[in-house]
């Protein structure tokens, strides 16, 4: 997709083995729906972020390396755009699909929050720098004690 976002009716255009695996999994489920009349709804979600995320994912990896003052690897130019959704919003969307969805249909779940990877890395670094400065400032304020006059 050159501009805009994919719809539920968009054709798959897998450009990596990972993307091809995801697409083939959905096609396999669609074949079971048709062949065996299974009651299945498919959700396609964008990138999740939130607590307890696997440390090798972009956001926690960026935060962890930044906190260690280590270099953060950015693949290519960092201009690959990804959509991000908080994990709780993803869970809420799945609940909505389970309650209101139609068997055999696919549903895109998006945060409508498209950002390139380099922006994510820079924003995480800015936020960590701010937290470190704030913690250091609070430490300096807390460390002074009144002396008896």
mmCIF file of C-alpha atoms in Angstrom:
data_model
loop_
_atom_site.group_PDB
_atom_site.id
_atom_site.type_symbol
_atom_site.label_atom_id
_atom_site.label_comp_id
_atom_site.label_asym_id
_atom_site.label_seq_id
_atom_site.Cartn_x
_atom_site.Cartn_y
_atom_site.Cartn_z
ATOM 1 C CA UNK A 1 0.000 0.000 0.000
ATOM 2 C CA UNK A 2 1.600 3.224 -1.135
ATOM 3 C CA UNK A 3 -0.851 5.524 0.636
ATOM 4 C CA UNK A 4 -3.588 4.938 3.179
ATOM 5 C CA UNK A 5 -4.308 1.750 5.063
ATOM 6 C CA UNK A 6 -5.430 -1.764 4.208
ATOM 7 C CA UNK A 7 -9.088 -2.670 4.487
ATOM 8 C CA UNK A 8 -10.515 -6.063 5.348
ATOM 9 C CA UNK A 9 -10.978 -6.642 1.599
ATOM 10 C CA UNK A 10 -7.402 -5.722 0.604
ATOM 11 C CA UNK A 11 -5.401 -8.479 -1.096
ATOM 12 C CA UNK A 12 -2.403 -9.883 0.727
ATOM 13 C CA UNK A 13 0.949 -8.621 -0.521
ATOM 14 C CA UNK A 14 3.403 -10.493 1.673
ATOM 15 C CA UNK A 15 6.969 -9.311 1.127
ATOM 16 C CA UNK A 16 8.720 -11.392 3.805
ATOM 17 C CA UNK A 17 8.533 -14.990 5.028
ATOM 18 C CA UNK A 18 6.981 -13.706 8.276
ATOM 19 C CA UNK A 19 4.211 -11.844 6.412
ATOM 20 C CA UNK A 20 3.657 -14.835 4.121
ATOM 21 C CA UNK A 21 3.225 -17.092 7.167
ATOM 22 C CA UNK A 22 0.604 -14.762 8.644
ATOM 23 C CA UNK A 23 -1.271 -14.557 5.321
ATOM 24 C CA UNK A 24 -1.143 -18.319 4.778
ATOM 25 C CA UNK A 25 -2.501 -18.923 8.295
ATOM 26 C CA UNK A 26 -5.498 -16.741 7.532
ATOM 27 C CA UNK A 27 -6.059 -18.476 4.188
ATOM 28 C CA UNK A 28 -5.887 -21.850 5.934
ATOM 29 C CA UNK A 29 -8.580 -20.759 8.413
ATOM 30 C CA UNK A 30 -10.737 -19.429 5.552
ATOM 31 C CA UNK A 31 -10.500 -22.852 3.881
ATOM 32 C CA UNK A 32 -11.679 -24.546 7.095
ATOM 33 C CA UNK A 33 -14.581 -22.086 7.338
ATOM 34 C CA UNK A 34 -15.644 -22.971 3.784
ATOM 35 C CA UNK A 35 -14.950 -26.706 3.926
ATOM 36 C CA UNK A 36 -16.091 -27.550 7.446
ATOM 37 C CA UNK A 37 -18.448 -24.643 8.173
ATOM 38 C CA UNK A 38 -16.447 -23.650 11.252
ATOM 39 C CA UNK A 39 -17.592 -20.690 13.310
ATOM 40 C CA UNK A 40 -14.441 -18.571 13.034
ATOM 41 C CA UNK A 41 -13.772 -14.839 13.062
ATOM 42 C CA UNK A 42 -10.309 -13.561 12.172
ATOM 43 C CA UNK A 43 -8.710 -10.462 13.657
ATOM 44 C CA UNK A 44 -5.692 -8.709 12.179
ATOM 45 C CA UNK A 45 -4.028 -6.343 14.595
ATOM 46 C CA UNK A 46 -1.242 -3.849 14.216
ATOM 47 C CA UNK A 47 1.738 -3.621 16.586
ATOM 48 C CA UNK A 48 0.899 -3.785 20.280
ATOM 49 C CA UNK A 49 2.653 -1.993 23.110
ATOM 50 C CA UNK A 50 2.110 -2.156 26.844
ATOM 51 C CA UNK A 51 3.245 -3.803 30.033
ATOM 52 C CA UNK A 52 4.921 -7.221 30.053
ATOM 53 C CA UNK A 53 5.829 -6.993 26.365
ATOM 54 C CA UNK A 54 8.592 -9.286 25.102
ATOM 55 C CA UNK A 55 11.910 -7.463 25.590
ATOM 56 C CA UNK A 56 13.055 -7.972 21.995
ATOM 57 C CA UNK A 57 10.153 -5.913 20.568
ATOM 58 C CA UNK A 58 10.919 -2.373 19.383
ATOM 59 C CA UNK A 59 9.573 -0.284 22.265
ATOM 60 C CA UNK A 60 10.849 -2.321 25.249
ATOM 61 C CA UNK A 61 14.164 -2.971 23.487
ATOM 62 C CA UNK A 62 14.605 0.750 22.830
ATOM 63 C CA UNK A 63 13.768 1.600 26.434
ATOM 64 C CA UNK A 64 16.071 -1.084 27.847
ATOM 65 C CA UNK A 65 19.061 -0.146 25.697
ATOM 66 C CA UNK A 66 18.516 3.562 26.323
ATOM 67 C CA UNK A 67 18.438 2.995 30.084
ATOM 68 C CA UNK A 68 21.755 1.153 29.751
ATOM 69 C CA UNK A 69 23.146 4.015 27.639
ATOM 70 C CA UNK A 70 23.767 1.555 24.788
ATOM 71 C CA UNK A 71 23.395 1.986 21.043
ATOM 72 C CA UNK A 72 19.937 1.256 19.664
ATOM 73 C CA UNK A 73 19.890 -0.664 16.380
ATOM 74 C CA UNK A 74 17.576 0.867 13.795
ATOM 75 C CA UNK A 75 17.065 -1.232 10.702
ATOM 76 C CA UNK A 76 17.461 0.475 7.365
ATOM 77 C CA UNK A 77 16.688 4.183 7.480
ATOM 78 C CA UNK A 78 14.185 3.778 10.325
ATOM 79 C CA UNK A 79 11.478 5.159 8.044
ATOM 80 C CA UNK A 80 9.375 1.969 8.035
ATOM 81 C CA UNK A 81 5.949 3.037 9.269
ATOM 82 C CA UNK A 82 4.051 0.919 11.769
ATOM 83 C CA UNK A 83 0.684 1.390 13.407
ATOM 84 C CA UNK A 84 0.608 1.045 17.197
ATOM 85 C CA UNK A 85 -2.191 0.074 19.567
ATOM 86 C CA UNK A 86 -2.106 -0.402 23.335
ATOM 87 C CA UNK A 87 -2.592 -4.033 24.335
ATOM 88 C CA UNK A 88 -5.721 -3.231 26.393
ATOM 89 C CA UNK A 89 -7.316 -1.535 23.366
ATOM 90 C CA UNK A 90 -6.487 -4.654 21.341
ATOM 91 C CA UNK A 91 -8.172 -6.851 23.964
ATOM 92 C CA UNK A 92 -11.245 -4.588 23.956
ATOM 93 C CA UNK A 93 -11.431 -4.849 20.157
ATOM 94 C CA UNK A 94 -11.257 -8.645 20.299
ATOM 95 C CA UNK A 95 -14.117 -8.628 22.821
ATOM 96 C CA UNK A 96 -16.154 -6.453 20.454
ATOM 97 C CA UNK A 97 -15.492 -8.844 17.560
ATOM 98 C CA UNK A 98 -16.538 -11.810 19.712
ATOM 99 C CA UNK A 99 -19.764 -10.036 20.730
ATOM 100 C CA UNK A 100 -20.729 -8.412 17.429
ATOM 101 C CA UNK A 101 -18.654 -10.051 14.700
ATOM 102 C CA UNK A 102 -19.913 -12.319 11.951
ATOM 103 C CA UNK A 103 -18.581 -15.822 11.417
ATOM 104 C CA UNK A 104 -16.222 -16.109 8.440
ATOM 105 C CA UNK A 105 -15.311 -12.403 8.461
ATOM 106 C CA UNK A 106 -11.932 -10.788 9.017
ATOM 107 C CA UNK A 107 -11.527 -7.646 11.114
ATOM 108 C CA UNK A 108 -8.630 -5.190 11.054
ATOM 109 C CA UNK A 109 -7.750 -3.791 14.467
ATOM 110 C CA UNK A 110 -5.790 -0.566 14.389
ATOM 111 C CA UNK A 111 -4.758 2.157 16.778
ATOM 112 C CA UNK A 112 -4.800 4.683 13.907
ATOM 113 C CA UNK A 113 -1.417 5.716 15.228
ATOM 114 C CA UNK A 114 1.050 5.317 12.370
ATOM 115 C CA UNK A 115 4.610 6.288 13.264
ATOM 116 C CA UNK A 116 7.962 5.510 11.668
ATOM 117 C CA UNK A 117 10.438 3.468 13.703
ATOM 118 C CA UNK A 118 13.045 6.227 14.049
ATOM 119 C CA UNK A 119 10.406 8.505 15.618
ATOM 120 C CA UNK A 120 9.566 5.784 18.164
ATOM 121 C CA UNK A 121 13.253 5.414 19.052
ATOM 122 C CA UNK A 122 13.802 9.182 19.384
ATOM 123 C CA UNK A 123 10.619 9.681 21.437
ATOM 124 C CA UNK A 124 11.543 6.856 23.822
ATOM 125 C CA UNK A 125 15.012 8.392 24.286
ATOM 126 C CA UNK A 126 13.504 11.830 24.991
ATOM 127 C CA UNK A 127 11.082 10.337 27.521
ATOM 128 C CA UNK A 128 13.842 8.390 29.271
ATOM 129 C CA UNK A 129 16.084 11.461 29.396
ATOM 130 C CA UNK A 130 13.209 13.415 30.962
ATOM 131 C CA UNK A 131 12.556 10.687 33.556
ATOM 132 C CA UNK A 132 16.251 10.489 34.464
ATOM 133 C CA UNK A 133 16.511 14.290 34.842
ATOM 134 C CA UNK A 134 13.319 14.355 36.943
ATOM 135 C CA UNK A 135 14.516 11.500 39.187
ATOM 136 C CA UNK A 136 17.919 13.151 39.624
ATOM 137 C CA UNK A 137 16.290 16.503 40.447
ATOM 138 C CA UNK A 138 13.929 14.892 42.978
ATOM 139 C CA UNK A 139 16.867 13.026 44.522
ATOM 140 C CA UNK A 140 18.761 16.295 44.988
ATOM 141 C CA UNK A 141 15.732 17.932 46.589
ATOM 142 C CA UNK A 142 15.031 14.981 48.881
ATOM 143 C CA UNK A 143 18.624 14.607 50.032
ATOM 144 C CA UNK A 144 18.863 17.912 51.907
ATOM 145 C CA UNK A 145 17.774 17.863 55.543
ATOM 146 C CA UNK A 146 16.922 20.753 57.796
ATOM 147 C CA UNK A 147 19.488 21.345 60.464
ATOM 148 C CA UNK A 148 18.599 22.431 63.976
ATOM 149 C CA UNK A 149 19.094 26.173 64.510
#
